[in-house]
Coordinates of C-alpha atoms in Angstrom, one line a residue:
Q1277 CA 3.0 10.8 19.3
K1278 CA 2.8 7.4 20.9
V1279 CA 0.4 6.3 18.2
T1280 CA 2.8 7.6 15.5
R1281 CA 5.8 5.9 17.0
S1282 CA 3.8 2.7 17.3
E1283 CA 2.8 2.8 13.7
S1284 CA 6.4 3.6 12.6
S1285 CA 7.6 0.7 14.7
Q1286 CA 5.0 -1.7 13.1
A1287 CA 6.0 -0.5 9.7
K1288 CA 9.7 -1.2 10.4
K1289 CA 8.9 -4.6 11.7
S1290 CA 6.8 -5.4 8.6
Q1291 CA 9.6 -4.2 6.4
H1292 CA 12.1 -6.3 8.2
A1293 CA 9.8 -9.3 8.0
E1294 CA 9.4 -8.9 4.2
E1295 CA 13.1 -8.4 3.9
A1296 CA 13.8 -11.6 5.9
I1297 CA 11.4 -13.6 3.8
F1298 CA 13.0 -12.3 0.6
Y1299 CA 16.4 -13.4 1.7
V1300 CA 15.2 -16.8 2.8
N1301 CA 13.8 -17.3 -0.7
C1302 CA 17.1 -16.0 -2.2
R1303 CA 19.3 -18.4 -0.3
A1304 CA 16.9 -21.3 -0.7
A1305 CA 17.0 -21.0 -4.5
Y1306 CA 20.8 -20.4 -4.5
L1307 CA 21.6 -23.5 -2.5
T1308 CA 19.3 -25.6 -4.7
V1309 CA 21.9 -25.2 -7.5
L1310 CA 25.1 -24.4 -5.6
K1311 CA 26.8 -26.1 -2.7
S1312 CA 27.7 -23.0 -0.7
S1313 CA 26.7 -19.3 -0.6
L1314 CA 30.5 -18.6 -1.0
E1315 CA 30.5 -20.4 -4.3
N1316 CA 29.9 -18.1 -7.3
I1317 CA 27.6 -18.6 -10.3
K1318 CA 30.1 -19.5 -13.0
S1319 CA 28.0 -19.7 -16.2
R1320 CA 25.1 -18.2 -18.1
E1321 CA 23.3 -21.6 -17.8
Q1322 CA 23.8 -21.7 -14.1
L1323 CA 22.4 -18.2 -13.7
S1324 CA 19.3 -19.2 -15.7
L1325 CA 18.8 -22.3 -13.5
V1326 CA 19.1 -20.5 -10.2
L1327 CA 16.7 -17.8 -11.4
Q1328 CA 14.2 -20.6 -12.3
Q1329 CA 14.6 -22.1 -8.8
A1330 CA 13.6 -18.6 -7.4
G1331 CA 10.3 -18.8 -9.4
R1332 CA 11.5 -16.7 -12.4
N1333 CA 11.3 -17.8 -16.0
P1334 CA 14.1 -15.6 -17.5
S1335 CA 14.2 -15.0 -21.2
Q1336 CA 17.6 -15.2 -23.0
K1337 CA 17.5 -11.4 -23.2
T1338 CA 17.1 -11.1 -19.5
V1339 CA 20.0 -13.5 -18.8
N1340 CA 22.2 -11.6 -21.3
K1341 CA 21.5 -8.4 -19.5
Y1342 CA 23.2 -9.7 -16.3
W1343 CA 25.7 -12.1 -17.9
T1344 CA 27.5 -10.0 -20.4
S1345 CA 30.5 -11.0 -22.6
Q1346 CA 32.8 -9.6 -19.8
T1347 CA 31.1 -11.4 -16.9
T1348 CA 33.2 -14.2 -15.3
T1349 CA 31.3 -14.9 -12.1
L1350 CA 28.3 -13.6 -10.1
N1351 CA 28.1 -13.9 -6.3
F1352 CA 25.2 -14.2 -4.0
D1353 CA 24.8 -10.5 -3.5
D1354 CA 24.6 -10.0 -7.3
F1355 CA 21.9 -12.7 -7.4
C1356 CA 19.9 -10.9 -4.7
T1357 CA 20.1 -7.7 -6.7
I1358 CA 18.9 -9.4 -9.8
L1359 CA 15.9 -11.0 -8.0
K1360 CA 14.9 -7.5 -6.7
K1361 CA 14.8 -6.2 -10.3
E1362 CA 13.3 -9.3 -12.0
K1363 CA 9.9 -9.8 -10.5
P1364 CA 8.0 -13.0 -11.2
A1365 CA 5.3 -12.7 -13.9
T1366 CA 1.8 -12.4 -12.5
K1367 CA -1.3 -14.1 -13.9
T1368 CA -2.7 -10.7 -14.9
E1369 CA 0.4 -9.9 -16.9
L1370 CA 0.4 -13.3 -18.6
L1371 CA -3.3 -13.0 -19.5
E1372 CA -2.6 -9.5 -21.0
A1373 CA 0.1 -11.0 -23.2
F1374 CA -2.2 -13.8 -24.4
G1375 CA -5.0 -11.3 -24.9
K1376 CA -2.9 -9.6 -27.6
I1377 CA -2.9 -12.8 -29.6
D1378 CA -6.6 -13.7 -28.8
T1379 CA -8.0 -10.5 -30.3
N1380 CA -11.6 -12.0 -30.2
N1381 CA -11.3 -12.7 -26.5
T1382 CA -12.4 -16.4 -26.8
G1383 CA -10.0 -17.6 -24.1
Y1384 CA -8.4 -20.0 -26.5
I1385 CA -5.5 -20.0 -29.0
L1386 CA -5.3 -22.5 -31.9
H1387 CA -2.3 -24.8 -31.8
D1388 CA -1.4 -23.8 -35.4
E1389 CA -1.3 -20.1 -34.4
L1390 CA 0.6 -20.9 -31.2
Y1391 CA 3.2 -23.0 -33.2
K1392 CA 3.7 -20.2 -35.7
I1393 CA 4.2 -17.5 -33.0
L1394 CA 6.5 -19.6 -30.8
T1395 CA 8.7 -20.8 -33.6
T1396 CA 9.1 -17.6 -35.6
R1397 CA 9.1 -14.7 -33.1
G1398 CA 11.1 -13.6 -30.1
E1399 CA 13.2 -16.4 -28.6
K1400 CA 12.2 -19.1 -31.1
M1401 CA 11.2 -22.5 -29.7
T1402 CA 11.8 -25.8 -31.5
Q1403 CA 8.9 -27.9 -32.9
D1404 CA 9.4 -30.5 -30.2
E1405 CA 9.3 -27.8 -27.4
V1406 CA 6.0 -26.5 -28.7
T1407 CA 4.6 -30.0 -29.2
A1408 CA 5.4 -30.8 -25.6
I1409 CA 3.2 -27.8 -24.5
T1410 CA 0.3 -28.7 -26.8
K1411 CA 0.3 -32.4 -25.7
L1412 CA -0.3 -31.5 -22.0
A1413 CA -3.8 -32.6 -21.2
G1414 CA -4.6 -30.1 -18.5
F1415 CA -5.1 -27.1 -20.8
N1416 CA -5.4 -28.5 -24.3
C1417 CA -8.4 -29.8 -26.2
S1418 CA -9.7 -30.0 -29.8
G1419 CA -6.5 -28.4 -31.2
K1420 CA -6.7 -25.3 -28.9
L1421 CA -4.9 -24.1 -25.8
D1422 CA -6.9 -22.8 -22.9
Y1423 CA -4.5 -20.1 -21.9
N1424 CA -6.4 -19.2 -18.6
K1425 CA -5.6 -22.7 -17.3
F1426 CA -2.1 -22.5 -18.7
C1427 CA -1.5 -19.3 -16.7
D1428 CA -2.8 -21.0 -13.6
L1429 CA -0.4 -23.8 -14.1
Y1430 CA 2.5 -21.4 -14.8
V1431 CA 2.0 -19.4 -11.7
T1432 CA 1.5 -22.5 -9.5
T1433 CA 4.7 -24.1 -10.9
S1434 CA 6.6 -20.9 -10.2
E1435 CA 5.3 -20.8 -6.6
Q1436 CA 6.0 -24.5 -6.2
C1437 CA 9.7 -24.0 -7.2
C1438 CA 10.1 -21.5 -4.4
K1439 CA 8.3 -23.7 -1.9
T1440 CA 10.3 -26.8 -2.8
A1441 CA 13.6 -24.8 -2.4
R1442 CA 12.5 -23.4 1.0
E1443 CA 11.4 -26.9 2.2
K1444 CA 14.8 -28.3 1.3
L1445 CA 16.5 -25.5 3.2
E1446 CA 14.3 -26.1 6.3
V1447 CA 15.0 -29.9 6.2
D1448 CA 18.8 -29.5 5.7
S1449 CA 20.0 -27.9 9.0
R1450 CA 23.5 -27.8 7.7
L1451 CA 22.4 -25.4 4.9
K1452 CA 20.1 -23.5 7.2
Q1453 CA 22.9 -22.7 9.6
Q1454 CA 25.5 -21.9 7.0
Q1455 CA 26.9 -18.4 6.6
F1456 CA 25.3 -16.9 3.6
G1457 CA 27.2 -14.6 1.2
N1458 CA 28.0 -11.5 3.1
Q1459 CA 25.5 -12.5 5.9
V1460 CA 25.1 -14.6 9.0
E1461 CA 21.9 -15.3 10.8
T1462 CA 20.9 -13.7 14.0
S1463 CA 17.5 -13.6 15.7
S1464 CA 15.5 -10.4 16.4
E1465 CA 12.0 -10.7 17.9
G1466 CA 11.5 -14.2 16.5
I1467 CA 12.4 -13.1 12.9
T1468 CA 15.6 -14.4 11.3
L1469 CA 17.4 -11.4 9.9
P1470 CA 20.5 -11.3 7.7
V1471 CA 23.2 -9.1 9.1
S1472 CA 26.0 -7.8 6.9
K1473 CA 29.6 -9.1 7.3
P1474 CA 32.7 -8.2 5.3
S1475 CA 32.8 -9.9 1.9
P1476 CA 34.9 -13.1 2.0
S1477 CA 36.8 -12.4 -1.2
P1478 CA 36.8 -9.9 -4.1
R1479 CA 34.7 -11.0 -7.1
I1480 CA 37.5 -10.3 -9.6
S1481 CA 41.1 -10.5 -8.6
R1482 CA 43.1 -7.3 -8.9
K1483 CA 46.8 -6.5 -8.6
T1484 CA 45.9 -3.8 -6.0
D1485 CA 44.3 -4.7 -2.7
L1486 CA 41.4 -2.3 -3.4
K1487 CA 38.3 -3.6 -5.2
L1488 CA 35.4 -1.7 -6.7
A1489 CA 32.1 -1.8 -4.9
P1490 CA 29.3 -3.0 -7.1
T1491 CA 27.3 -0.1 -8.6
K1492 CA 24.0 -1.9 -9.4
G1493 CA 21.4 -0.7 -7.0
D1494 CA 23.8 1.4 -5.0
S1495 CA 21.6 4.4 -5.1
R1496 CA 18.8 2.7 -3.1
T1497 CA 18.5 2.0 0.5
P1498 CA 21.0 -0.6 1.6
S1499 CA 19.8 -4.0 0.4
R1500 CA 20.3 -5.7 3.9
P1501 CA 19.8 -4.5 7.5
S1502 CA 22.9 -2.6 8.5
S1503 CA 25.3 -3.5 11.3
A1504 CA 27.1 -0.2 10.9
Q1505 CA 27.6 1.8 14.1
S1506 CA 26.3 5.3 14.5
C1507 CA 29.0 7.9 13.8
K1508 CA 29.0 11.7 13.3
A1509 CA 32.1 11.7 11.0
S1510 CA 31.6 13.8 8.0
V1511 CA 33.2 15.8 5.2
S1512 CA 31.8 18.8 3.2
V1513 CA 32.8 19.9 -0.3
T1514 CA 31.6 23.2 -1.9
I1515 CA 32.3 24.2 -5.5
S1516 CA 30.9 27.3 -7.1
M1517 CA 30.6 27.2 -10.9
G1518 CA 29.8 30.1 -13.2
A1519 CA 27.8 29.7 -16.4
S1520 CA 31.1 30.2 -18.3
S1521 CA 32.6 27.2 -16.4
N1522 CA 30.5 24.9 -18.6
R1523 CA 33.0 25.0 -21.4
N1524 CA 36.5 23.7 -20.7
T1525 CA 39.8 23.9 -22.6
K1526 CA 39.1 23.8 -26.4
L1527 CA 40.3 20.9 -28.4
I1528 CA 42.6 21.4 -31.3
E1529 CA 40.3 22.1 -34.3
P1530 CA 39.9 19.3 -36.8
E1531 CA 40.8 21.8 -39.6
T1532 CA 44.4 21.7 -38.4
M1533 CA 44.4 17.9 -38.7
K1534 CA 43.4 17.7 -42.4
E1535 CA 46.4 15.6 -43.2
W1536 CA 45.8 13.2 -40.3
Q1537 CA 44.1 9.8 -41.1
C1538 CA 40.6 9.4 -39.6
A1539 CA 38.3 6.6 -38.4
Q1540 CA 34.7 7.0 -37.3
S1541 CA 32.0 4.9 -35.7
K1542 CA 28.5 5.7 -34.4
G1543 CA 26.8 4.1 -31.4
C1544 CA 24.1 4.7 -28.8
F1545 CA 23.3 4.9 -25.1
Y1546 CA 20.0 3.1 -24.3
L1547 CA 18.1 3.4 -21.1
E1548 CA 16.8 0.1 -19.6
E1549 CA 13.6 -0.3 -17.7
D1550 CA 15.5 -0.4 -14.4
G1551 CA 17.3 2.8 -15.2
E1552 CA 20.6 1.1 -16.1
I1553 CA 22.3 2.5 -19.2
I1554 CA 23.8 0.2 -21.9
S1555 CA 26.0 1.2 -24.9
H1556 CA 28.3 0.0 -27.6
K1557 CA 31.9 -0.7 -26.7
Y1558 CA 34.8 -0.5 -29.1
K1559 CA 38.2 -1.8 -30.0
L1560 CA 40.7 0.6 -31.4
H1561 CA 43.8 -0.7 -33.3
L1562 CA 46.8 1.5 -33.9
P1563 CA 49.4 -0.1 -36.1
Q1564 CA 52.2 2.3 -34.9
R1565 CA 52.9 4.9 -32.3
S1566 CA 51.2 8.2 -33.1
T1567 CA 49.7 11.4 -31.8
V1568 CA 45.9 10.9 -31.8
C1569 CA 42.8 13.0 -31.1
I1570 CA 39.7 11.1 -30.0
T1571 CA 36.3 12.8 -29.7
I1572 CA 32.8 11.9 -28.9
K1573 CA 29.6 13.9 -29.2
P1574 CA 25.8 13.3 -29.6
L1575 CA 24.8 12.3 -33.1
N1576 CA 23.1 15.2 -34.9
I1577 CA 20.5 13.3 -37.0
R1578 CA 17.4 14.7 -38.8
Q1579 CA 16.0 17.8 -37.1
V1580 CA 12.7 19.6 -37.5
E1581 CA 12.9 23.4 -37.1
G1582 CA 11.3 24.6 -33.8
K1583 CA 11.4 21.2 -32.2
S1584 CA 13.8 20.4 -29.3
Y1585 CA 15.8 17.2 -29.2
H1586 CA 16.5 15.8 -25.7
W1587 CA 19.4 13.6 -26.6
L1588 CA 21.5 16.6 -27.8
S1589 CA 21.9 17.8 -24.2
V1590 CA 23.1 14.4 -22.9
D1591 CA 26.7 14.5 -21.7
T1592 CA 29.1 12.0 -23.3
A1593 CA 32.6 10.8 -22.5
L1594 CA 35.0 8.1 -23.6
Y1595 CA 37.4 6.1 -21.4
I1596 CA 40.5 4.9 -23.2
L1597 CA 42.0 1.6 -21.8
K1598 CA 45.0 -0.3 -23.1
E1599 CA 44.8 -4.0 -23.7
N1600 CA 47.8 -5.9 -22.4
E1601 CA 48.2 -9.7 -22.3
T1602 CA 44.4 -10.3 -21.9
Q1603 CA 41.1 -8.6 -22.3
E1604 CA 40.6 -8.9 -18.6
N1605 CA 43.8 -6.9 -17.9
L1606 CA 43.0 -3.4 -19.1
Q1607 CA 44.9 -0.3 -18.1
L1608 CA 43.4 3.2 -17.9
V1609 CA 45.2 5.5 -20.3
S1610 CA 43.0 8.6 -20.1
F1611 CA 39.5 10.0 -20.8
T1612 CA 37.9 12.8 -22.8
E1613 CA 37.9 15.7 -20.4
Q1614 CA 38.5 18.6 -22.9
Q1615 CA 35.4 20.2 -24.3
T1616 CA 34.3 22.2 -27.3
K1617 CA 30.5 22.9 -27.2
E1618 CA 28.8 19.4 -27.1
M1619 CA 32.0 17.5 -28.1
F1620 CA 34.4 16.0 -25.6
G1621 CA 37.9 14.9 -26.6
W1622 CA 41.4 13.8 -25.6
K1623 CA 44.6 14.5 -27.5
G1624 CA 47.9 12.8 -26.8
E1625 CA 50.4 10.1 -27.9
L1626 CA 49.5 6.4 -28.0
G1627 CA 51.8 3.5 -28.7
S1628 CA 50.9 0.8 -31.2
G1629 CA 48.5 -1.9 -30.0
I1630 CA 44.9 -2.6 -29.1
Y1631 CA 42.8 -0.1 -27.0
W1632 CA 39.3 -0.3 -25.7
L1633 CA 37.0 2.8 -26.0
L1634 CA 34.3 2.7 -23.4
P1635 CA 31.5 5.3 -23.8
F1636 CA 30.0 6.8 -20.7
T1637 CA 27.2 9.1 -19.7
T1638 CA 26.5 10.2 -16.2
G1639 CA 22.7 9.5 -16.4
C1640 CA 22.0 13.1 -15.2
R1641 CA 20.3 13.9 -18.5
L1642 CA 19.4 10.4 -19.6
K1643 CA 16.9 9.0 -17.1
K1644 CA 13.4 7.7 -16.8
V1645 CA 10.7 10.4 -17.0
K1646 CA 6.9 10.1 -16.6
P1647 CA 5.3 10.1 -20.1
Q1648 CA 3.3 13.2 -20.9
I1649 CA 1.9 11.7 -24.1
T1650 CA -1.8 11.1 -24.2
G1651 CA -2.2 9.8 -27.8
E1652 CA -0.3 7.3 -29.9
A1653 CA 1.3 7.9 -33.3
T1654 CA -0.1 5.9 -36.2
L1655 CA 2.6 3.6 -37.7
V1656 CA 0.7 1.9 -40.6
Y1657 CA -2.4 2.4 -42.7
R1658 CA -4.2 0.8 -45.5
G1659 CA -4.2 2.5 -48.9
E1660 CA -7.0 2.7 -51.4
D1661 CA -5.9 -0.7 -52.8
G1662 CA -6.3 -2.3 -49.3
E1663 CA -2.5 -2.8 -49.0
L1664 CA -0.7 -1.9 -45.8
A1665 CA 1.8 1.0 -45.9
L1666 CA 4.0 2.9 -43.4
T1667 CA 3.0 6.4 -42.4
K1668 CA 5.1 9.4 -43.3
E1669 CA 6.0 9.9 -39.6
F1670 CA 7.0 6.3 -39.1
R1671 CA 9.1 6.2 -42.3
A1672 CA 11.0 9.3 -41.0
T1673 CA 11.6 7.6 -37.7
L1674 CA 12.8 4.5 -39.4
L1675 CA 15.3 6.5 -41.4
D1676 CA 16.6 8.1 -38.1
I1677 CA 17.0 4.6 -36.7
F1678 CA 18.8 3.4 -39.8
E1679 CA 21.2 6.4 -39.5
T1680 CA 21.9 5.5 -35.8
I1681 CA 22.5 1.7 -36.3
D1682 CA 24.6 2.2 -39.5
L1683 CA 27.7 2.4 -37.3
D1684 CA 30.2 2.9 -40.1
G1685 CA 28.1 5.5 -41.9
N1686 CA 28.3 3.9 -45.3
G1687 CA 24.5 4.0 -45.9
L1688 CA 24.2 0.2 -45.6
L1689 CA 23.7 -2.3 -42.8
S1690 CA 26.1 -5.1 -42.5
L1691 CA 25.2 -8.3 -40.7
E1692 CA 27.2 -7.2 -37.7
E1693 CA 25.4 -3.8 -37.6
Y1694 CA 22.0 -5.4 -38.0
N1695 CA 22.8 -7.9 -35.2
F1696 CA 23.4 -5.0 -32.8
F1697 CA 19.9 -3.8 -33.7
E1698 CA 18.4 -7.3 -33.3
L1699 CA 20.1 -7.8 -29.9
R1700 CA 18.6 -4.6 -28.7
T1701 CA 15.1 -5.2 -30.0
S1702 CA 14.7 -9.0 -29.7
G1703 CA 17.6 -10.3 -27.7
E1704 CA 18.6 -12.5 -30.6
K1705 CA 21.1 -12.6 -33.5
C1706 CA 20.5 -13.2 -37.1
D1707 CA 22.7 -16.0 -38.5
E1708 CA 24.3 -16.3 -42.0
E1709 CA 21.4 -18.5 -43.2
A1710 CA 18.7 -16.1 -42.1
W1711 CA 20.7 -13.2 -43.6
A1712 CA 20.8 -15.1 -46.9
V1713 CA 16.9 -15.3 -46.8
C1714 CA 16.9 -11.5 -46.2
K1715 CA 19.0 -11.1 -49.3
E1716 CA 16.5 -13.0 -51.3
N1717 CA 13.5 -10.9 -50.1
F1718 CA 14.9 -7.4 -49.4
D1719 CA 17.0 -4.9 -51.3
M1720 CA 20.8 -5.4 -50.6
K1721 CA 24.1 -4.1 -52.0
K1722 CA 27.3 -6.0 -51.4
N1723 CA 25.6 -8.3 -49.0
E1724 CA 24.4 -5.3 -46.9
L1725 CA 20.9 -4.1 -46.3
T1726 CA 19.8 -0.8 -47.9
R1727 CA 17.5 1.8 -46.4
Q1728 CA 14.7 0.6 -48.6
G1729 CA 15.4 -3.0 -47.6
F1730 CA 15.2 -1.9 -43.9
M1731 CA 11.8 -0.1 -44.6
D1732 CA 10.4 -3.2 -46.4
L1733 CA 11.6 -5.4 -43.5
N1734 CA 9.5 -3.4 -41.1
L1735 CA 6.5 -3.4 -43.5
M1736 CA 6.7 -7.2 -43.6
E1737 CA 6.5 -7.3 -39.8
A1738 CA 3.3 -5.2 -40.0
N1739 CA 1.9 -7.5 -42.6
D1740 CA 2.7 -10.5 -40.5
R1741 CA 0.4 -9.1 -37.8
E1742 CA -2.2 -8.0 -40.3
G1743 CA -1.7 -4.3 -39.5
D1744 CA -1.3 -4.8 -35.7
P1745 CA 1.6 -2.5 -34.7
S1746 CA 2.3 -4.2 -31.4
D1747 CA 5.6 -5.7 -32.5
L1748 CA 6.7 -2.5 -34.2
W1749 CA 6.1 -0.6 -30.9
V1750 CA 8.2 -3.2 -29.0
T1751 CA 11.0 -2.3 -31.4
L1752 CA 10.5 1.5 -31.1
L1753 CA 10.2 1.4 -27.3
S1754 CA 13.4 -0.7 -26.9
L1755 CA 15.2 1.9 -29.0
G1756 CA 14.2 4.7 -26.7
Y1757 CA 11.2 6.2 -28.5
N1758 CA 7.9 7.1 -26.8
K1759 CA 4.4 6.8 -28.2
A1760 CA 4.8 10.2 -30.0
L1761 CA 7.8 8.9 -31.9
E1762 CA 10.2 11.1 -29.9
M1763 CA 13.5 9.6 -28.8
T1764 CA 13.6 10.3 -25.0
E1765 CA 15.3 7.3 -23.6
A1766 CA 18.3 6.9 -25.9
C1767 CA 21.2 9.1 -27.0
P1768 CA 23.0 8.3 -30.3
F1769 CA 26.6 9.4 -30.5
V1770 CA 29.5 9.5 -32.9
I1771 CA 33.2 8.8 -32.2
D1772 CA 36.0 10.2 -34.3
I1773 CA 39.7 9.2 -34.1
Y1774 CA 42.4 11.2 -35.9
A1775 CA 45.9 9.8 -36.1
E1776 CA 48.9 11.7 -37.3
K1777 CA 51.2 8.8 -38.4
C1778 CA 49.0 5.8 -39.2
K1779 CA 45.5 4.6 -40.1
P1780 CA 43.4 3.9 -37.0
R1781 CA 40.8 1.2 -37.1
I1782 CA 37.7 1.1 -34.8
K1783 CA 35.2 -1.7 -34.4
A1784 CA 32.1 -2.0 -32.2
M1785 CA 32.4 -5.2 -30.2
Y1786 CA 29.6 -5.3 -27.6
L1787 CA 26.3 -3.7 -26.7
E1788 CA 26.0 -4.0 -23.0
A1789 CA 25.8 -2.2 -19.6
G1790 CA 28.9 -0.6 -18.0
S1791 CA 31.4 -3.2 -17.1
W1792 CA 33.6 -3.3 -14.0
Q1793 CA 36.4 -2.1 -16.1
L1794 CA 34.5 1.1 -16.8
N1795 CA 33.5 1.5 -13.2
R1796 CA 37.2 1.1 -12.2
A1797 CA 38.3 3.5 -14.8
I1798 CA 35.9 6.2 -13.6
C1799 CA 37.0 5.8 -10.0
K1800 CA 40.7 5.8 -10.9
S1801 CA 40.3 9.0 -13.0
V1802 CA 38.6 10.8 -10.1
V1803 CA 41.2 9.5 -7.6
N1804 CA 44.1 10.5 -9.9
K1805 CA 42.8 14.0 -10.8
G1806 CA 40.3 15.0 -8.1
E1807 CA 40.7 16.7 -4.7
A1808 CA 40.9 14.2 -1.7
K1809 CA 39.4 15.0 1.7
V1810 CA 39.7 12.6 4.6
M1811 CA 36.5 12.3 6.6
D1812 CA 36.8 14.1 10.0
G1813 CA 37.0 11.5 12.8
C1814 CA 37.3 8.6 10.4
E1815 CA 40.6 8.5 8.6
N1816 CA 39.8 5.3 6.7
I1817 CA 37.1 7.1 4.6
I1818 CA 38.3 9.4 1.8
I1819 CA 36.0 11.5 -0.5
Y1820 CA 37.5 12.4 -3.9
T1821 CA 35.8 15.2 -5.9
Y1822 CA 36.7 16.0 -9.5
K1823 CA 35.3 18.8 -11.7
A1824 CA 35.7 18.9 -15.5
G1825 CA 33.6 21.2 -17.6
R1826 CA 30.0 20.8 -16.8
R1827 CA 30.4 17.7 -14.6
I1828 CA 31.4 17.0 -11.0
T1829 CA 32.0 13.4 -9.8
S1830 CA 32.6 12.3 -6.3
V1831 CA 34.1 8.9 -5.3
I1832 CA 34.1 7.3 -1.8
E1833 CA 37.1 5.2 -0.8
N1834 CA 36.7 2.8 2.2
K1835 CA 40.1 1.6 3.5
S1836 CA 38.6 -0.1 6.5
E1837 CA 38.0 -3.8 7.1
N1838 CA 34.2 -3.2 7.5
K1839 CA 31.3 -2.3 5.3
V1840 CA 30.2 1.4 5.8
I1841 CA 27.1 3.3 4.9
I1842 CA 27.6 6.9 3.8
H1843 CA 24.8 9.4 4.0
V1844 CA 25.0 12.0 1.1
N1845 CA 23.2 15.4 1.5
N1846 CA 23.0 17.9 -1.4
E1847 CA 20.3 20.1 0.1
Q1848 CA 22.5 23.2 0.0
S1849 CA 23.4 22.8 -3.7
K1850 CA 21.8 25.2 -6.2
N1851 CA 20.8 24.7 -9.8
C1852 CA 22.2 21.1 -9.7
L1853 CA 21.1 17.8 -11.1
S1854 CA 22.4 14.5 -9.6
N1855 CA 22.4 11.2 -11.4
R1856 CA 20.9 9.7 -8.3
G1857 CA 17.7 11.6 -8.8
L1858 CA 17.6 12.4 -5.0
T1859 CA 18.8 15.3 -2.9
V1860 CA 19.5 13.1 0.1
F1861 CA 20.4 9.4 -0.2
A1862 CA 22.7 6.7 1.3
V1863 CA 25.3 4.4 -0.3
E1864 CA 26.8 1.2 1.0
V1865 CA 30.6 0.8 0.4
A1866 CA 32.2 -2.6 0.8
P1867 CA 35.4 -3.0 2.8
K1868 CA 38.7 -2.2 1.1
S1869 CA 36.8 -0.7 -2.0
M1870 CA 35.9 2.5 -3.7
M1871 CA 32.8 3.5 -5.6
V1872 CA 31.1 6.5 -7.3
S1873 CA 29.0 8.5 -4.9
Q1874 CA 27.4 10.7 -7.5
H1875 CA 27.7 12.6 -10.8
V1876 CA 26.3 16.2 -10.7
M1877 CA 25.6 18.6 -13.6
P1878 CA 23.9 22.0 -13.8
L1879 CA 20.2 22.0 -14.2
N1880 CA 20.4 25.1 -16.3
E1881 CA 23.8 25.6 -18.1
Q1882 CA 23.1 29.3 -18.7
E1883 CA 23.1 30.0 -15.0
E1884 CA 25.6 29.8 -12.2
W1885 CA 25.5 26.6 -10.1
L1886 CA 26.7 25.7 -6.6
Y1887 CA 27.7 22.2 -5.6
N1888 CA 27.5 21.8 -1.8
C1889 CA 27.7 18.1 -0.7
V1890 CA 28.1 16.6 2.8
H1891 CA 29.2 13.0 3.1
S1892 CA 28.5 11.6 6.6
L1893 CA 29.2 8.2 8.1
V1894 CA 26.0 6.5 9.4

């Protein structure tokens, strides 16, 4: 037992040491760009620069993932969370990437080939930028790039950035002693450890004094050593749900709204590598006050008899927010809580004006799974004439993709629709000039790409790589397909809006992760409609639980002036599936804030399920 305790103690010390080093590197990089840890990152360019100082080399796609169209600032805690997700590239990873280009394994890449790749694919570089690389003497000779030496320089430069930032922090005692973000420095057994303090100010101003706790990474162990005091305060919630409880109040049938005017748009939930879910977001315009019915359901695209389709079981919801003076000032109107089979909807009266429709899925059914696939589907082949062609299976998959990204369902891809596809697969947009080139080379109607044009576009990509399907697989994987051409990490959906007195208009505006507006809307809906329980022995902690159809959501509200860590235990639940992926976990809730604890759904909808959850203060 003594040996076990000693090993456990050593492991904890090692973990603390690693954590301390990580935060030293974080704050060293942060203060290289910003004057104070209390100062926020205010632009996309600033985020890119501070990530570079931390030894990362972020692509535009990576920066866009964290700095969306609705981001105004990021604080030091956000920066730490990003660094935990975005690991620096290793030499092995870089060599593997170059190895895909150097198919003969010579260790070199011709400058001409490098120029072609860097200026035409991915995040395109300019001619001057590529020339600057090829002119560096250390790893270029005879018109070739020695990519092994280049990788050595890349890794060394990355490490040097971190080292320089740390040295600057060590020299500048004023910076070293400064309070950092939500932390101050204390000493524990010779190791400088960050200790949590109340956040100095909310990231986004609200009219209410409550702010939403950040949701990124909140399912993991708290990101910094906790200063929370031990406490036995707890609250227990038990809800028994029968199999028939999976279907809520039926919506009014569309047949009774034949005379109503309708608008429709498709969209998709995509699962990111880190488990985050992104989706399209929409603006709805109503020219006059009207009774409306808004529905969302998984998109029922091509199906093969006898084959199961994972995305059809994914839960969907829409949160309806009213736009007032500015886009930042959105007010929750309602959400789709009524259910008919797989369709969720809301029916009520809306005044004239602009509304935002924010799609949502709990993540209970859409989550990362270990691949069971051993083989890889064939995408292209050479015919008897030696020409490349797309296989039957790949063509069918491309038609499914076309059906999904054709948001307005008119059988053609507009530039806007195509750009959502491009943003998802390459992180870029296609401009008017490039679209004009597409028009010259691929089949279009009314300046929109046809299905055949979309097929030919993918065939051209295969021809560009002389049959190598690597780029095609990048596209497929980013759209949620596995190596067997099964869509397992995405869920296409369709939104219908019926209005009794006017013609509604819906338009997809963004493709991004859940915004703070969506997080706030979820919390508010649970607080407004759910059952509240004050934690025994700790009146400042309230647990709200809301059940609707096949979903139960719990929200934690922290009214105290201090950060709290809540232990969540679902061990007594039966036939339940949590979006956390864990039976027991802990969440950190900032002072004067509220956050989602978990979403729970039945594992098997045909059977009864029991939700039994205990929230305890650590």
